[in-house]
Amino acid sequence: MRSSKNVLSAHNLRSTKCREAVVTVFQEKGYALGQPELEGELEDYDRVTLYRTLRTFMDKGILHPVHDESGVTKYALCSSHCSEHDHQDNHVHFKCNSCKKTRCLDEVSVPSVGLPEGYKRMAANLLISGVCPDCRRPAY
């Protein structure tokens, strides 16, 4: 896993304590987070600062939005293939019905859907819900 400073540098962003902290939280959690969850993790930073950081990270290809039925936009770390204004996030997202965590399944691509003539695909989102491997393990 790359350090938060390396992630920021690779995307031509100045390193600040807030930016480093946001990258670190996403790396440590390993699943998509909404701004309210992020605010709970990073109480030293106000809502506006975190919002601006999330927007900057999306613009630079560090984060991509994840939409699920909760109604709150969540964000997840992009793969190393994303860059400014060129997200490569056409993968499936999985939301666990038990722990409520939404994860990227980078290895599972969103299937191609034939659109009627005149329509142009700009993005596709596929959310699958079920039970994740962590929640399926029997408790001892």
Coordinates of N, CA and C in Angstrom, one line a residue:
M1 N 0.8 -1.2 0.0 CA 0.0 0.0 0.0 C 0.9 1.2 0.0
R2 N 0.6 2.2 -0.9 CA 1.4 3.4 -1.0 C 1.0 4.3 0.2
S3 N 2.0 5.1 0.6 CA 1.8 6.0 1.7 C 0.8 7.1 1.2
S4 N 0.2 7.8 2.1 CA -0.7 8.9 1.7 C 0.0 10.0 1.0
K5 N 1.2 10.3 1.4 CA 2.0 11.3 0.7 C 2.3 10.9 -0.7
N6 N 2.6 9.6 -1.0 CA 2.9 9.1 -2.3 C 1.6 9.2 -3.2
V7 N 0.5 8.9 -2.6 CA -0.8 9.0 -3.4 C -1.0 10.4 -3.8
L8 N -0.9 11.3 -2.9 CA -1.1 12.8 -3.2 C -0.1 13.2 -4.3
S9 N 1.1 12.9 -4.1 CA 2.2 13.3 -5.0 C 1.9 12.7 -6.4
A10 N 1.5 11.5 -6.5 CA 1.2 10.9 -7.8 C 0.1 11.6 -8.5
H11 N -0.8 12.3 -7.8 CA -1.9 13.0 -8.4 C -1.7 14.5 -8.4
N12 N -0.4 14.9 -8.3 CA 0.0 16.3 -8.3 C -0.7 17.2 -7.3
L13 N -0.9 16.7 -6.1 CA -1.6 17.4 -5.1 C -0.6 17.7 -3.9
R14 N -0.7 18.9 -3.4 CA 0.1 19.3 -2.3 C -0.3 18.5 -1.1
S15 N 0.6 18.1 -0.3 CA 0.3 17.3 0.9 C 0.0 18.2 2.1
T16 N -1.2 17.9 2.7 CA -1.6 18.6 3.9 C -2.0 17.6 4.9
K17 N -2.1 17.9 6.2 CA -2.5 17.0 7.2 C -3.9 16.4 6.9
C18 N -4.8 17.2 6.5 CA -6.1 16.8 6.2 C -6.2 15.8 5.1
R19 N -5.5 16.2 4.0 CA -5.5 15.3 2.8 C -4.9 13.9 3.2
E20 N -3.7 14.0 3.9 CA -3.1 12.7 4.3 C -4.0 11.9 5.2
A21 N -4.7 12.5 6.1 CA -5.6 11.8 7.0 C -6.7 11.2 6.2
V22 N -7.3 11.9 5.3 CA -8.4 11.3 4.5 C -8.0 10.1 3.7
V23 N -6.8 10.2 3.0 CA -6.3 9.0 2.3 C -6.1 7.9 3.2
T24 N -5.5 8.1 4.4 CA -5.2 7.1 5.3 C -6.4 6.4 5.8
V25 N -7.5 7.1 6.1 CA -8.8 6.5 6.6 C -9.3 5.6 5.5
F26 N -9.3 6.0 4.2 CA -9.8 5.2 3.2 C -9.0 3.9 3.0
Q27 N -7.7 4.1 3.1 CA -6.8 2.9 3.0 C -7.0 1.9 4.1
E28 N -7.1 2.4 5.3 CA -7.3 1.6 6.5 C -8.7 0.9 6.5
K29 N -9.7 1.6 6.1 CA -11.1 1.0 6.2 C -11.2 0.0 5.1
G30 N -10.8 0.3 3.9 CA -10.9 -0.7 2.8 C -12.3 -0.8 2.2
Y31 N -13.2 0.1 2.5 CA -14.6 0.1 2.0 C -15.0 1.5 1.8
A32 N -16.1 1.7 1.1 CA -16.6 3.0 0.7 C -17.2 3.7 2.0
L33 N -16.9 5.0 2.1 CA -17.4 5.8 3.2 C -18.1 7.0 2.7
G34 N -19.2 7.4 3.4 CA -19.9 8.6 3.2 C -19.2 9.8 4.0
Q35 N -19.6 11.0 3.6 CA -19.0 12.1 4.3 C -19.3 12.1 5.8
P36 N -20.6 11.7 6.2 CA -20.8 11.6 7.7 C -19.9 10.7 8.4
E37 N -19.6 9.5 7.8 CA -18.7 8.6 8.4 C -17.3 9.1 8.5
L38 N -16.9 9.8 7.5 CA -15.6 10.4 7.4 C -15.5 11.5 8.5
E39 N -16.5 12.3 8.7 CA -16.5 13.3 9.7 C -16.4 12.7 11.1
G40 N -17.0 11.5 11.3 CA -16.8 10.8 12.6 C -15.4 10.3 12.8
E41 N -14.8 9.9 11.8 CA -13.4 9.4 11.9 C -12.4 10.6 12.0
L42 N -12.7 11.7 11.5 CA -11.7 12.8 11.4 C -12.3 14.1 12.1
E43 N -12.6 14.0 13.4 CA -13.2 15.1 14.1 C -12.5 16.4 14.1
D44 N -11.1 16.4 13.8 CA -10.3 17.6 13.8 C -10.6 18.5 12.6
Y45 N -11.3 18.0 11.6 CA -11.6 18.8 10.4 C -13.1 19.1 10.2
D46 N -13.4 20.3 9.8 CA -14.8 20.7 9.7 C -15.4 20.1 8.4
R47 N -16.7 20.1 8.3 CA -17.5 19.6 7.2 C -17.1 20.2 5.9
V48 N -16.9 21.5 5.8 CA -16.5 22.1 4.6 C -15.2 21.7 4.1
T49 N -14.2 21.6 5.0 CA -12.9 21.2 4.6 C -12.9 19.7 4.0
L50 N -13.6 18.9 4.7 CA -13.7 17.5 4.2 C -14.5 17.4 2.9
Y51 N -15.5 18.2 2.7 CA -16.2 18.2 1.5 C -15.3 18.6 0.3
R52 N -14.6 19.7 0.5 CA -13.6 20.2 -0.5 C -12.6 19.2 -0.8
T53 N -12.1 18.5 0.2 CA -11.1 17.4 0.0 C -11.7 16.3 -0.8
L54 N -12.9 15.9 -0.5 CA -13.5 14.8 -1.3 C -13.7 15.2 -2.7
R55 N -14.2 16.4 -3.0 CA -14.4 16.9 -4.4 C -13.0 17.0 -5.1
T56 N -12.0 17.5 -4.5 CA -10.7 17.5 -5.1 C -10.2 16.1 -5.4
F57 N -10.4 15.2 -4.5 CA -9.9 13.8 -4.7 C -10.7 13.2 -5.9
M58 N -12.0 13.5 -6.0 CA -12.7 12.9 -7.1 C -12.2 13.5 -8.4
D59 N -12.0 14.8 -8.4 CA -11.5 15.5 -9.6 C -10.1 15.0 -10.1
K60 N -9.3 14.6 -9.1 CA -7.9 14.2 -9.4 C -7.8 12.7 -9.6
G61 N -8.9 11.9 -9.4 CA -8.8 10.5 -9.7 C -8.3 9.6 -8.5
I62 N -8.5 10.2 -7.3 CA -8.1 9.4 -6.1 C -9.3 8.7 -5.5
L63 N -10.5 9.3 -5.6 CA -11.7 8.7 -5.2 C -12.8 8.7 -6.3
H64 N -13.7 7.7 -6.2 CA -14.8 7.7 -7.1 C -16.1 7.5 -6.3
P65 N -17.2 8.1 -6.8 CA -18.5 8.0 -6.0 C -19.0 6.5 -6.1
V66 N -19.7 6.1 -5.0 CA -20.4 4.8 -5.0 C -21.8 5.1 -4.5
H67 N -22.7 4.7 -5.4 CA -24.1 5.0 -5.0 C -24.8 3.7 -4.6
D68 N -25.4 3.7 -3.4 CA -26.2 2.5 -3.0 C -27.6 3.0 -2.6
E69 N -28.4 2.2 -2.1 CA -29.8 2.5 -1.7 C -29.9 3.4 -0.5
S70 N -28.8 3.7 0.2 CA -28.8 4.5 1.4 C -29.2 5.9 1.1
G71 N -29.0 6.4 -0.1 CA -29.2 7.8 -0.4 C -28.1 8.7 -0.1
V72 N -27.1 8.2 0.6 CA -25.9 9.0 0.9 C -24.8 8.6 -0.1
T73 N -24.2 9.6 -0.8 CA -23.1 9.2 -1.7 C -21.9 8.8 -0.9
K74 N -21.4 7.7 -1.2 CA -20.2 7.2 -0.6 C -19.0 7.3 -1.6
Y75 N -17.8 7.2 -1.0 CA -16.6 7.4 -1.9 C -15.7 6.2 -1.6
A76 N -15.0 5.8 -2.6 CA -14.0 4.7 -2.5 C -12.8 5.1 -3.2
L77 N -11.7 4.5 -2.7 CA -10.4 4.8 -3.4 C -10.4 4.2 -4.8
C78 N -9.9 5.0 -5.7 CA -9.8 4.5 -7.1 C -8.6 3.5 -7.2
S79 N -8.6 2.7 -8.3 CA -7.4 1.9 -8.5 C -6.3 2.8 -9.0
S80 N -5.2 2.3 -9.1 CA -4.0 3.1 -9.5 C -4.1 3.5 -11.0
H81 N -5.1 3.0 -11.7 CA -5.2 3.4 -13.1 C -6.0 4.7 -13.4
C82 N -6.6 5.2 -12.3 CA -7.4 6.4 -12.5 C -6.5 7.7 -12.5
S83 N -6.9 8.7 -13.2 CA -6.2 9.9 -13.3 C -7.2 11.0 -13.3
E84 N -6.7 12.3 -13.4 CA -7.6 13.4 -13.4 C -8.6 13.3 -14.6
H85 N -9.8 13.4 -14.3 CA -10.9 13.4 -15.2 C -11.0 12.1 -16.1
D86 N -10.3 11.0 -15.6 CA -10.3 9.8 -16.4 C -10.4 8.6 -15.4
H87 N -11.6 8.4 -14.9 CA -11.8 7.3 -13.9 C -12.0 6.0 -14.6
Q88 N -11.4 5.0 -14.1 CA -11.5 3.6 -14.6 C -12.2 2.8 -13.6
D89 N -13.4 3.2 -13.2 CA -14.2 2.6 -12.1 C -15.4 1.9 -12.6
N90 N -15.3 1.3 -13.7 CA -16.4 0.5 -14.2 C -16.4 -0.9 -13.7
H91 N -16.5 -1.0 -12.4 CA -16.5 -2.3 -11.7 C -17.7 -2.4 -10.8
V92 N -18.0 -3.6 -10.4 CA -19.2 -3.9 -9.5 C -18.9 -3.4 -8.1
H93 N -19.9 -2.9 -7.4 CA -19.8 -2.6 -6.0 C -20.7 -3.6 -5.3
F94 N -20.3 -4.0 -4.1 CA -21.0 -5.0 -3.3 C -21.3 -4.4 -1.9
K95 N -22.6 -4.4 -1.6 CA -23.0 -4.0 -0.2 C -23.5 -5.1 0.6
C96 N -22.9 -5.3 1.7 CA -23.2 -6.4 2.6 C -24.5 -6.0 3.4
N97 N -25.5 -6.9 3.4 CA -26.7 -6.7 4.1 C -26.5 -6.8 5.7
S98 N -25.4 -7.4 6.1 CA -25.2 -7.6 7.5 C -24.4 -6.5 8.1
C99 N -23.1 -6.3 7.6 CA -22.3 -5.2 8.2 C -22.5 -3.8 7.5
K100 N -23.3 -3.8 6.4 CA -23.6 -2.6 5.7 C -22.4 -1.9 5.0
K101 N -21.3 -2.6 4.9 CA -20.1 -2.0 4.2 C -20.3 -2.2 2.7
T102 N -19.9 -1.2 1.9 CA -19.9 -1.3 0.5 C -18.5 -1.3 0.0
R103 N -18.2 -2.3 -0.8 CA -16.8 -2.5 -1.3 C -16.8 -2.5 -2.8
C104 N -15.6 -2.1 -3.3 CA -15.4 -2.2 -4.7 C -14.9 -3.7 -5.0
L105 N -15.5 -4.2 -6.1 CA -15.0 -5.5 -6.6 C -14.3 -5.2 -7.9
D106 N -13.1 -4.7 -7.8 CA -12.3 -4.3 -9.0 C -12.2 -5.4 -10.1
E107 N -12.2 -6.6 -9.6 CA -12.0 -7.7 -10.6 C -13.2 -8.1 -11.3
V108 N -14.4 -7.5 -11.0 CA -15.6 -7.8 -11.6 C -16.1 -6.6 -12.4
S109 N -16.1 -6.7 -13.7 CA -16.5 -5.5 -14.6 C -18.0 -5.4 -14.7
V110 N -18.4 -4.2 -14.9 CA -19.8 -4.0 -15.2 C -20.1 -4.5 -16.6
P111 N -21.0 -5.4 -16.8 CA -21.3 -6.0 -18.1 C -21.7 -5.0 -19.1
S112 N -21.4 -5.2 -20.3 CA -21.9 -4.3 -21.4 C -23.4 -4.4 -21.6
V113 N -24.0 -3.3 -21.7 CA -25.5 -3.3 -22.0 C -25.7 -2.6 -23.3
G114 N -26.4 -3.3 -24.2 CA -26.7 -2.7 -25.5 C -27.8 -1.6 -25.3
L115 N -27.4 -0.4 -25.7 CA -28.4 0.7 -25.6 C -29.0 1.0 -27.0
P116 N -30.2 1.5 -27.0 CA -30.9 1.9 -28.2 C -30.1 2.9 -29.0
E117 N -30.3 3.0 -30.3 CA -29.6 4.0 -31.1 C -29.8 5.4 -30.6
G118 N -28.8 6.2 -30.6 CA -28.9 7.5 -30.1 C -28.4 7.8 -28.7
Y119 N -28.3 6.7 -27.9 CA -27.9 6.8 -26.5 C -26.4 6.6 -26.5
K120 N -25.7 7.4 -25.6 CA -24.3 7.2 -25.4 C -24.0 6.9 -23.9
R121 N -23.4 5.8 -23.6 CA -23.0 5.5 -22.2 C -21.9 6.4 -21.8
M122 N -22.1 7.0 -20.6 CA -21.1 7.8 -20.0 C -20.5 7.1 -18.8
A123 N -21.4 6.4 -18.1 CA -20.9 5.7 -16.9 C -22.0 4.6 -16.6
A124 N -21.6 3.7 -15.8 CA -22.5 2.6 -15.4 C -22.2 2.2 -14.0
N125 N -23.2 2.0 -13.2 CA -23.1 1.5 -11.8 C -23.8 0.2 -11.6
L126 N -23.2 -0.7 -11.0 CA -23.8 -1.9 -10.7 C -23.6 -2.2 -9.2
L127 N -24.6 -2.3 -8.4 CA -24.5 -2.6 -7.0 C -25.2 -4.0 -6.8
I128 N -24.5 -4.9 -6.1 CA -25.0 -6.2 -5.8 C -25.0 -6.2 -4.2
S129 N -26.1 -6.7 -3.7 CA -26.2 -6.8 -2.2 C -26.2 -8.3 -1.9
G130 N -25.8 -8.6 -0.7 CA -25.7 -9.9 -0.2 C -25.0 -9.9 1.1
V131 N -24.2 -11.0 1.3 CA -23.4 -11.1 2.6 C -22.0 -11.3 2.2
C132 N -21.1 -10.5 2.8 CA -19.7 -10.5 2.5 C -19.0 -11.7 3.2
P133 N -17.8 -12.0 2.7 CA -17.1 -13.2 3.3 C -16.9 -13.0 4.8
D134 N -16.6 -11.8 5.3 CA -16.4 -11.6 6.7 C -17.6 -12.0 7.6
C135 N -18.8 -11.6 7.1 CA -20.0 -11.9 7.8 C -20.5 -13.3 7.6
R136 N -20.0 -14.0 6.6 CA -20.4 -15.4 6.4 C -19.6 -16.3 7.3
R137 N -18.5 -15.9 7.8 CA -17.7 -16.8 8.6 C -18.4 -17.1 9.9
P138 N -18.4 -18.3 10.3 CA -19.0 -18.7 11.6 C -18.3 -18.1 12.8
A139 N -19.0 -17.6 13.7 CA -18.4 -17.1 15.0 C -18.1 -18.2 15.9
Y140 N -16.9 -18.2 16.5 CA -16.6 -19.2 17.5 C -16.4 -18.7 18.8

